[in-house]
Tab-separated table of C-alpha atoms in Angstrom:
chain	number	residue	atom	x	y	z
A	11	UNK	CA	17.030	-5.195	-31.772
A	12	UNK	CA	15.946	-1.633	-30.950
A	13	UNK	CA	13.696	0.709	-32.871
A	14	UNK	CA	12.767	4.348	-32.654
A	15	UNK	CA	10.205	4.691	-29.885
A	16	UNK	CA	6.814	6.232	-30.403
A	17	UNK	CA	5.595	8.556	-27.616
A	18	UNK	CA	6.292	7.107	-24.181
A	19	UNK	CA	5.798	8.653	-20.764
A	20	UNK	CA	7.994	11.721	-20.691
A	21	UNK	CA	6.348	13.441	-17.716
A	22	UNK	CA	4.487	11.639	-14.991
A	23	UNK	CA	2.780	12.697	-11.773
A	24	UNK	CA	2.648	10.082	-9.028
A	25	UNK	CA	0.485	10.410	-5.925
A	26	UNK	CA	1.319	7.719	-3.364
A	27	UNK	CA	-0.523	6.901	-0.136
A	28	UNK	CA	1.170	4.321	2.064
A	29	UNK	CA	-0.378	2.070	4.656
A	30	UNK	CA	-0.446	2.387	8.417
A	31	UNK	CA	3.227	2.902	9.156
A	32	UNK	CA	5.049	5.589	11.080
A	33	UNK	CA	7.511	6.581	8.339
A	34	UNK	CA	8.660	10.186	8.123
A	35	UNK	CA	8.777	11.682	4.603
A	36	UNK	CA	12.532	12.223	4.853
A	37	UNK	CA	13.077	8.547	5.531
A	38	UNK	CA	10.739	7.560	2.734
A	39	UNK	CA	12.697	9.814	0.381
A	40	UNK	CA	16.039	8.248	1.351
A	41	UNK	CA	14.614	4.785	0.738
A	42	UNK	CA	13.133	5.913	-2.581
A	43	UNK	CA	16.464	7.359	-3.742
A	44	UNK	CA	18.338	4.199	-2.769
A	45	UNK	CA	15.803	1.938	-4.466
A	46	UNK	CA	15.677	4.087	-7.604
A	47	UNK	CA	19.435	3.571	-7.934
A	48	UNK	CA	18.834	-0.182	-7.672
A	49	UNK	CA	16.152	0.117	-10.349
A	50	UNK	CA	18.704	1.770	-12.621
A	51	UNK	CA	21.192	-1.025	-12.068
A	52	UNK	CA	18.547	-3.669	-12.748
A	53	UNK	CA	17.183	-2.133	-15.936
A	54	UNK	CA	20.368	-0.437	-17.237
A	55	UNK	CA	18.961	3.051	-16.758
A	56	UNK	CA	20.460	6.315	-15.549
A	57	UNK	CA	18.571	7.633	-12.552
A	58	UNK	CA	18.471	10.614	-10.246
A	59	UNK	CA	16.381	11.815	-7.306
A	60	UNK	CA	15.785	15.440	-6.341
A	61	UNK	CA	15.706	17.067	-2.910
A	62	UNK	CA	12.463	16.513	-0.978
A	63	UNK	CA	10.084	19.329	-0.123
A	64	UNK	CA	8.256	18.395	3.067
A	65	UNK	CA	4.987	20.261	3.617
A	66	UNK	CA	2.483	19.875	6.460
A	67	UNK	CA	0.124	17.715	4.406
A	68	UNK	CA	2.337	16.209	1.714
A	69	UNK	CA	5.897	15.650	0.630
A	70	UNK	CA	7.205	15.900	-2.918
A	71	UNK	CA	10.329	15.477	-4.984
A	72	UNK	CA	11.393	14.922	-8.553
A	73	UNK	CA	12.934	11.798	-9.998
A	74	UNK	CA	14.331	10.998	-13.400
A	75	UNK	CA	15.232	7.861	-15.288
A	76	UNK	CA	16.518	7.460	-18.825
A	77	UNK	CA	17.860	4.997	-21.333
A	78	UNK	CA	19.501	5.293	-24.750
A	79	UNK	CA	16.201	6.248	-26.412
A	80	UNK	CA	13.894	7.359	-23.617
A	81	UNK	CA	13.770	9.786	-20.713
A	82	UNK	CA	11.076	10.074	-18.048
A	83	UNK	CA	10.690	12.775	-15.420
A	84	UNK	CA	8.472	12.027	-12.438
A	85	UNK	CA	6.939	14.432	-9.976
A	86	UNK	CA	6.486	12.190	-6.957
A	87	UNK	CA	4.135	13.141	-4.135
A	88	UNK	CA	3.180	11.477	-0.883
A	89	UNK	CA	0.026	12.415	0.964
A	90	UNK	CA	1.307	12.434	4.506
A	91	UNK	CA	-0.163	10.131	7.141
A	92	UNK	CA	2.838	9.897	9.454
A	93	UNK	CA	1.783	12.756	11.739
A	94	UNK	CA	-1.801	11.461	11.925
A	95	UNK	CA	-0.530	7.997	12.816
A	96	UNK	CA	1.809	9.518	15.415
A	97	UNK	CA	-1.200	10.967	17.225
A	98	UNK	CA	-2.532	7.458	17.865
A	99	UNK	CA	0.948	6.117	18.552
A	100	UNK	CA	1.522	8.639	21.343
A	101	UNK	CA	-1.727	8.064	23.192
A	102	UNK	CA	-1.497	6.750	26.755
A	103	UNK	CA	-0.632	3.067	26.828
A	104	UNK	CA	-3.962	1.880	28.210
A	105	UNK	CA	-5.881	3.981	25.708
A	106	UNK	CA	-3.943	2.489	22.814
A	107	UNK	CA	-4.759	-1.022	23.994
A	108	UNK	CA	-8.452	-0.345	24.636
A	109	UNK	CA	-9.031	1.470	21.347
A	110	UNK	CA	-7.091	-1.209	19.471
A	111	UNK	CA	-9.079	-4.070	20.974
A	112	UNK	CA	-12.331	-2.240	20.305
A	113	UNK	CA	-11.306	-1.601	16.697
A	114	UNK	CA	-10.259	-5.211	16.161
A	115	UNK	CA	-13.476	-6.589	17.669
A	116	UNK	CA	-15.415	-4.249	15.389
A	117	UNK	CA	-14.242	-6.442	12.508
A	118	UNK	CA	-14.109	-9.817	14.247
A	119	UNK	CA	-17.715	-9.471	15.440
A	120	UNK	CA	-18.869	-8.128	12.086
A	121	UNK	CA	-19.616	-10.063	8.907
A	122	UNK	CA	-16.202	-8.887	7.679
A	123	UNK	CA	-14.432	-11.791	9.385
A	124	UNK	CA	-16.529	-14.287	7.421
A	125	UNK	CA	-15.574	-12.471	4.229
A	126	UNK	CA	-11.920	-12.748	5.195
A	127	UNK	CA	-12.188	-16.499	5.589
A	128	UNK	CA	-14.057	-16.750	2.288
A	129	UNK	CA	-11.748	-14.584	0.186
A	130	UNK	CA	-8.416	-14.946	1.957
A	131	UNK	CA	-8.096	-17.350	4.871
A	132	UNK	CA	-4.534	-16.210	5.563
A	133	UNK	CA	-5.793	-12.668	6.055
A	134	UNK	CA	-8.384	-14.037	8.476
A	135	UNK	CA	-5.620	-15.702	10.503
A	136	UNK	CA	-3.648	-12.463	10.393
A	137	UNK	CA	-6.750	-10.654	11.711
A	138	UNK	CA	-7.215	-12.847	14.764
A	139	UNK	CA	-3.468	-13.110	15.466
A	140	UNK	CA	-3.450	-10.050	17.808
A	141	UNK	CA	-6.171	-11.697	19.903
A	142	UNK	CA	-4.053	-14.844	20.130
A	143	UNK	CA	-1.006	-12.798	21.175
A	144	UNK	CA	-2.964	-10.983	23.854
A	145	UNK	CA	-4.462	-14.241	25.108
A	146	UNK	CA	-0.984	-15.776	25.311
A	147	UNK	CA	0.192	-12.767	27.355
A	148	UNK	CA	-2.774	-13.085	29.717
A	149	UNK	CA	-2.197	-16.812	30.172
A	150	UNK	CA	1.503	-16.221	30.811
A	151	UNK	CA	0.599	-13.734	33.539
A	152	UNK	CA	-2.030	-16.019	35.062
A	153	UNK	CA	0.173	-19.087	35.277
A	154	UNK	CA	3.159	-17.062	36.488
A	155	UNK	CA	1.057	-15.592	39.291
A	156	UNK	CA	-0.423	-18.950	40.204
A	157	UNK	CA	2.947	-20.714	40.213
A	158	UNK	CA	4.714	-18.071	42.295
A	159	UNK	CA	1.936	-17.335	44.794
A	160	UNK	CA	2.556	-20.596	46.634
A	161	UNK	CA	6.120	-19.640	47.530
A	162	UNK	CA	6.073	-15.835	47.817
A	163	UNK	CA	2.433	-15.144	48.675
A	164	UNK	CA	-0.501	-13.923	46.640
A	165	UNK	CA	0.471	-10.231	46.698
A	166	UNK	CA	3.967	-10.741	45.317
A	167	UNK	CA	2.624	-13.487	43.081
A	168	UNK	CA	0.230	-10.965	41.515
A	169	UNK	CA	3.175	-8.669	40.802
A	170	UNK	CA	4.996	-11.537	39.129
A	171	UNK	CA	1.893	-12.243	37.054
A	172	UNK	CA	1.602	-8.612	35.964
A	173	UNK	CA	5.290	-8.572	35.059
A	174	UNK	CA	4.882	-11.768	33.013
A	175	UNK	CA	1.878	-10.306	31.206
A	176	UNK	CA	3.777	-7.100	30.442
A	177	UNK	CA	6.799	-9.078	29.266
A	178	UNK	CA	4.625	-11.146	26.941
A	179	UNK	CA	2.944	-8.049	25.542
A	180	UNK	CA	6.312	-6.373	25.019
A	181	UNK	CA	7.700	-9.469	23.301
A	182	UNK	CA	4.821	-9.655	20.828
A	183	UNK	CA	5.010	-5.919	20.207
A	184	UNK	CA	8.724	-6.062	19.495
A	185	UNK	CA	8.676	-9.258	17.464
A	186	UNK	CA	5.274	-9.080	15.756
A	187	UNK	CA	4.315	-5.385	16.106
A	188	UNK	CA	1.322	-6.043	18.345
A	189	UNK	CA	0.878	-2.391	19.323
A	190	UNK	CA	1.043	-1.254	15.702
A	191	UNK	CA	-1.510	-3.894	14.742
A	192	UNK	CA	-3.909	-2.709	17.423
A	193	UNK	CA	-3.488	0.921	16.395
A	194	UNK	CA	-4.040	-0.109	12.775
A	195	UNK	CA	-7.350	-1.754	13.622
A	196	UNK	CA	-8.463	1.300	15.607
A	197	UNK	CA	-7.654	3.470	12.566
A	198	UNK	CA	-9.392	1.014	10.216
A	199	UNK	CA	-12.560	0.991	12.326
A	200	UNK	CA	-12.964	4.727	11.765
A	201	UNK	CA	-11.910	4.550	8.106
A	202	UNK	CA	-14.608	1.968	7.413
A	203	UNK	CA	-17.263	4.534	8.312
A	204	UNK	CA	-15.834	7.859	7.165
A	205	UNK	CA	-12.810	9.933	6.326
A	206	UNK	CA	-11.718	11.949	9.320
A	207	UNK	CA	-11.940	15.700	8.546
A	208	UNK	CA	-8.175	16.273	8.453
A	209	UNK	CA	-7.594	13.226	6.256
A	210	UNK	CA	-10.401	14.311	3.921
A	211	UNK	CA	-8.871	17.806	3.741
A	212	UNK	CA	-5.491	16.354	2.779
A	213	UNK	CA	-6.995	14.243	0.039
A	214	UNK	CA	-9.000	17.160	-1.300
A	215	UNK	CA	-5.996	19.502	-1.268
A	216	UNK	CA	-3.993	17.086	-3.405
A	217	UNK	CA	-7.033	16.353	-5.540
A	218	UNK	CA	-7.358	19.997	-6.539
A	219	UNK	CA	-3.681	20.120	-7.555
A	220	UNK	CA	-3.924	16.926	-9.592
A	221	UNK	CA	-7.131	18.040	-11.280
A	222	UNK	CA	-5.502	21.337	-12.287
A	223	UNK	CA	-2.533	19.430	-13.738
A	224	UNK	CA	-4.849	17.175	-15.759
A	225	UNK	CA	-6.807	20.121	-17.111
A	226	UNK	CA	-3.561	21.884	-18.071
A	227	UNK	CA	-2.196	18.758	-19.792
A	228	UNK	CA	1.043	19.038	-17.810
A	229	UNK	CA	1.670	15.296	-17.640
A	230	UNK	CA	1.417	12.342	-19.976
A	231	UNK	CA	0.250	10.169	-17.101
A	232	UNK	CA	-1.157	10.663	-13.617
A	233	UNK	CA	-0.586	7.567	-11.521
A	234	UNK	CA	-2.413	7.154	-8.213
A	235	UNK	CA	-0.851	4.509	-5.947
A	236	UNK	CA	-2.152	3.019	-2.723
A	237	UNK	CA	-0.268	0.429	-0.713
A	238	UNK	CA	-1.924	-1.672	1.997
A	239	UNK	CA	-4.491	0.485	3.840
A	240	UNK	CA	-3.445	3.332	1.565
A	241	UNK	CA	-5.309	1.515	-1.225
A	242	UNK	CA	-8.548	2.381	0.579
A	243	UNK	CA	-7.636	6.049	0.751
A	244	UNK	CA	-6.461	6.207	-2.855
A	245	UNK	CA	-9.865	4.913	-3.964
A	246	UNK	CA	-11.505	7.740	-2.034
A	247	UNK	CA	-9.001	10.114	-3.642
A	248	UNK	CA	-9.811	8.766	-7.094
A	249	UNK	CA	-13.527	9.219	-6.475
A	250	UNK	CA	-12.909	12.861	-5.503
A	251	UNK	CA	-10.750	13.411	-8.575
A	252	UNK	CA	-13.132	11.791	-11.037
A	253	UNK	CA	-16.013	13.758	-9.573
A	254	UNK	CA	-14.322	16.969	-10.710
A	255	UNK	CA	-13.630	15.812	-14.268
A	256	UNK	CA	-16.104	16.143	-17.155
A	257	UNK	CA	-18.637	13.311	-17.491
A	258	UNK	CA	-18.169	10.459	-19.935
A	259	UNK	CA	-20.189	12.079	-22.708
A	260	UNK	CA	-18.553	15.502	-22.410
A	261	UNK	CA	-16.844	17.014	-25.451
A	262	UNK	CA	-13.860	18.251	-23.391
A	263	UNK	CA	-10.892	15.903	-23.704
A	264	UNK	CA	-7.617	15.915	-21.811
A	265	UNK	CA	-4.428	14.284	-23.098
A	266	UNK	CA	-3.362	13.005	-19.699
A	267	UNK	CA	-3.910	9.313	-19.044
A	268	UNK	CA	-5.070	8.427	-15.524
A	269	UNK	CA	-4.230	5.158	-13.792
A	270	UNK	CA	-4.826	3.687	-10.365
A	271	UNK	CA	-2.362	1.163	-8.935
A	272	UNK	CA	-3.190	-0.721	-5.741
A	273	UNK	CA	-0.418	-2.917	-4.334
A	274	UNK	CA	-0.667	-5.325	-1.408
A	275	UNK	CA	-4.148	-3.919	-1.043
A	276	UNK	CA	-6.249	-3.844	2.132
A	277	UNK	CA	-9.327	-2.705	0.232
A	278	UNK	CA	-11.283	-5.782	1.302
A	279	UNK	CA	-10.170	-5.343	4.907
A	280	UNK	CA	-12.448	-2.310	4.909
A	281	UNK	CA	-14.776	-3.085	2.023
A	282	UNK	CA	-16.173	-6.285	3.563
A	283	UNK	CA	-17.260	-4.462	6.730
A	284	UNK	CA	-20.991	-3.862	6.963
A	285	UNK	CA	-20.432	-0.146	7.648
A	286	UNK	CA	-18.112	0.452	4.683
A	287	UNK	CA	-20.693	2.002	2.362
A	288	UNK	CA	-18.410	5.001	1.577
A	289	UNK	CA	-15.659	2.741	0.226
A	290	UNK	CA	-18.081	0.648	-1.783
A	291	UNK	CA	-19.461	3.852	-3.292
A	292	UNK	CA	-15.942	5.027	-4.171
A	293	UNK	CA	-15.105	1.665	-5.738
A	294	UNK	CA	-18.315	1.724	-7.782
A	295	UNK	CA	-17.452	5.201	-9.051
A	296	UNK	CA	-13.920	4.206	-10.064
A	297	UNK	CA	-15.018	1.037	-11.852
A	298	UNK	CA	-17.728	2.953	-13.719
A	299	UNK	CA	-15.393	5.588	-15.147
A	300	UNK	CA	-13.879	4.634	-18.518
A	301	UNK	CA	-10.958	7.073	-18.404
A	302	UNK	CA	-9.198	5.430	-15.482
A	303	UNK	CA	-7.335	2.123	-15.583
A	304	UNK	CA	-7.143	0.274	-12.270
A	305	UNK	CA	-4.379	-2.308	-11.801
A	306	UNK	CA	-4.393	-4.387	-8.626
A	307	UNK	CA	-1.201	-6.296	-7.766
A	308	UNK	CA	-1.120	-8.945	-5.049
A	309	UNK	CA	1.288	-11.625	-3.898
A	310	UNK	CA	0.922	-15.073	-2.401
A	311	UNK	CA	4.101	-14.332	-0.424
A	312	UNK	CA	2.208	-11.639	1.506
A	313	UNK	CA	-0.345	-12.575	4.178
A	314	UNK	CA	-1.723	-9.023	4.277
A	315	UNK	CA	-3.542	-9.004	0.958
A	316	UNK	CA	-6.197	-11.002	-0.885
A	317	UNK	CA	-4.781	-13.076	-3.773
A	318	UNK	CA	-6.881	-14.003	-6.810
A	319	UNK	CA	-9.823	-11.802	-5.751
A	320	UNK	CA	-11.478	-8.958	-7.642
A	321	UNK	CA	-12.121	-6.496	-4.784
A	322	UNK	CA	-15.084	-4.875	-6.517
A	323	UNK	CA	-16.858	-8.191	-7.090
A	324	UNK	CA	-16.067	-9.367	-3.549
A	325	UNK	CA	-17.781	-6.218	-2.253
A	326	UNK	CA	-20.928	-7.175	-4.166
A	327	UNK	CA	-20.460	-4.693	-7.008
A	328	UNK	CA	-20.807	-5.243	-10.741
A	329	UNK	CA	-17.934	-3.231	-12.205
A	330	UNK	CA	-18.298	-1.872	-15.744
A	331	UNK	CA	-14.507	-1.547	-15.917
A	332	UNK	CA	-13.073	-4.142	-13.525
A	333	UNK	CA	-9.528	-3.856	-12.198
A	334	UNK	CA	-6.711	-5.684	-13.918
A	335	UNK	CA	-5.605	-8.312	-11.399
A	336	UNK	CA	-1.937	-9.299	-11.463
A	337	UNK	CA	0.365	-11.399	-9.329
A	338	UNK	CA	3.629	-9.909	-8.054
A	339	UNK	CA	6.035	-12.829	-7.706
A	340	UNK	CA	8.593	-11.872	-5.085
A	341	UNK	CA	10.871	-14.809	-5.855
A	342	UNK	CA	11.314	-13.347	-9.347
A	343	UNK	CA	11.954	-9.855	-7.991
A	344	UNK	CA	14.668	-10.640	-5.429
A	345	UNK	CA	17.120	-13.448	-4.784
A	346	UNK	CA	16.136	-16.635	-2.993
A	347	UNK	CA	18.458	-15.676	-0.131
A	348	UNK	CA	16.828	-12.267	0.251
A	349	UNK	CA	13.359	-13.804	0.216
A	350	UNK	CA	14.338	-16.385	2.844
A	351	UNK	CA	15.610	-13.561	5.048
A	352	UNK	CA	12.082	-12.108	4.967
A	353	UNK	CA	10.430	-15.403	5.765
A	354	UNK	CA	9.114	-14.360	9.187
A	355	UNK	CA	9.340	-10.606	8.707
A	356	UNK	CA	5.775	-10.197	7.521
A	357	UNK	CA	5.787	-6.411	7.485
A	358	UNK	CA	8.993	-6.075	5.488
A	359	UNK	CA	7.681	-8.648	3.048
A	360	UNK	CA	4.445	-6.666	2.786
A	361	UNK	CA	6.512	-3.572	1.976
A	362	UNK	CA	8.366	-5.348	-0.826
A	363	UNK	CA	5.665	-4.021	-3.134
A	364	UNK	CA	7.249	-0.550	-3.090
A	365	UNK	CA	10.889	-1.612	-2.783
A	366	UNK	CA	13.173	-2.019	-5.763
A	367	UNK	CA	13.448	-5.365	-7.502
A	368	UNK	CA	17.011	-6.576	-7.921
A	369	UNK	CA	15.980	-8.739	-10.867
A	370	UNK	CA	13.974	-7.889	-13.942
A	371	UNK	CA	10.467	-9.126	-13.276
A	372	UNK	CA	6.870	-8.689	-14.323
A	373	UNK	CA	6.183	-6.317	-11.449
A	374	UNK	CA	8.516	-3.476	-10.537
A	375	UNK	CA	7.284	-0.481	-8.549
A	376	UNK	CA	9.887	1.807	-10.074
A	377	UNK	CA	9.029	0.772	-13.621
A	378	UNK	CA	5.519	2.030	-12.898
A	379	UNK	CA	6.658	5.241	-11.210
A	380	UNK	CA	9.805	6.155	-13.159
A	381	UNK	CA	9.898	3.989	-16.284
A	382	UNK	CA	8.890	4.982	-19.816
A	383	UNK	CA	5.769	2.821	-20.107
A	384	UNK	CA	2.175	3.593	-19.220
A	385	UNK	CA	0.571	1.770	-16.322
A	386	UNK	CA	-2.157	0.382	-18.571
A	387	UNK	CA	0.444	-1.235	-20.828
A	388	UNK	CA	2.484	-2.632	-17.945
A	389	UNK	CA	-0.583	-4.081	-16.236
A	390	UNK	CA	-1.883	-5.437	-19.507
A	391	UNK	CA	1.282	-7.460	-20.025
A	392	UNK	CA	1.670	-10.701	-18.038
A	393	UNK	CA	5.438	-10.137	-18.051
A	394	UNK	CA	5.444	-6.390	-17.473
A	395	UNK	CA	8.352	-4.683	-19.231
A	396	UNK	CA	10.687	-7.691	-19.260
A	397	UNK	CA	10.665	-7.910	-23.065
A	398	UNK	CA	10.485	-4.170	-23.646
A	399	UNK	CA	13.992	-3.042	-22.636
A	400	UNK	CA	17.149	-4.702	-23.869
A	401	UNK	CA	20.346	-5.280	-21.900
A	402	UNK	CA	21.474	-1.726	-22.617
A	403	UNK	CA	18.192	-0.238	-21.402
A	404	UNK	CA	16.919	0.652	-24.898
A	405	UNK	CA	13.319	0.103	-25.930
A	406	UNK	CA	12.854	-3.022	-28.040
A	407	UNK	CA	10.491	-3.837	-30.893
A	408	UNK	CA	8.318	-5.802	-28.437
A	409	UNK	CA	7.300	-2.696	-26.530
A	410	UNK	CA	3.692	-1.593	-27.105
A	411	UNK	CA	4.681	2.048	-27.591
A	412	UNK	CA	7.149	1.402	-30.407
A	413	UNK	CA	6.606	2.081	-34.047
A	414	UNK	CA	5.929	-0.991	-36.093
């Protein structure tokens, strides 16, 4: 049964910050367009993606999705990190290793590691995994040198040992992204203490645009999304944005609804560090502001997040408006065969949060970004929009935005 829909999201602004990955905006756009098509097939919607505009500090494009009785236009924006990440990626090899080890030890030797074991033991194992990979490479080099020195002499044996070490390091980098992990920890060590000036400038530039759009009432919803380490930066962004809006008791009211969506979040990766006072302050600000709804989605299939944990409480805060915590069940989103194919591809599985679901499920990134329902309603429903669109893609009587 379908009914005439009450106001849904007709115009939405999405600001997305991804994690530590070297993905050019053009590539992200191609993946978005492909996955939006999949979203349309899954939910019986017509979809379309506009041409990307790539700027020095952000990339943007339009997207549209519609059903028999709804139509939603999305202005989609990415705050660019790819060029900043490339700077670390193109450092001299030795510098990348040294800075990465120093960044990793900054967390392992801090109280953060104890918090990881307390709130997510799998994340703790993931944290120390690069040390294990490096140790394995060192041991491979040592035993190779020792074994070969007896037959070819110590000098040539040392060369064999160095080659074995390099081969081990290359293997772990190719198979388990060791170099990327080290660079990520170097980046995280700085992020725990402050926003680098260029990163802060990028956030503030987008913040001013979003604030102007809210004040003008251009959009029904502004949705701020952070994936992985991007969840940390989107909290800083939200703090900046909320700081420019009228206080809670102000008479000025804006029609735009504001929502924050963190997916596969690394908030506690930073927030549990003893030096992460800026992030804890940002989190306190967000959870004290009544106008913003924060939804935090996690998955037990992903080793790079913290299941069943309220990040604000874990950081020692007492949130007035705590985040809505929801599980994203990957086995409901994609086929069993597809999930098995990702069994040991931890990074691709981590990225499933922003890929299209091929089955209707309680969590769907593109339902949040391009669908007709508000984030607060989707996060408030244990089953997402599964009962809200029928087989033809029309809004049903079960949807919260429908007339009674």
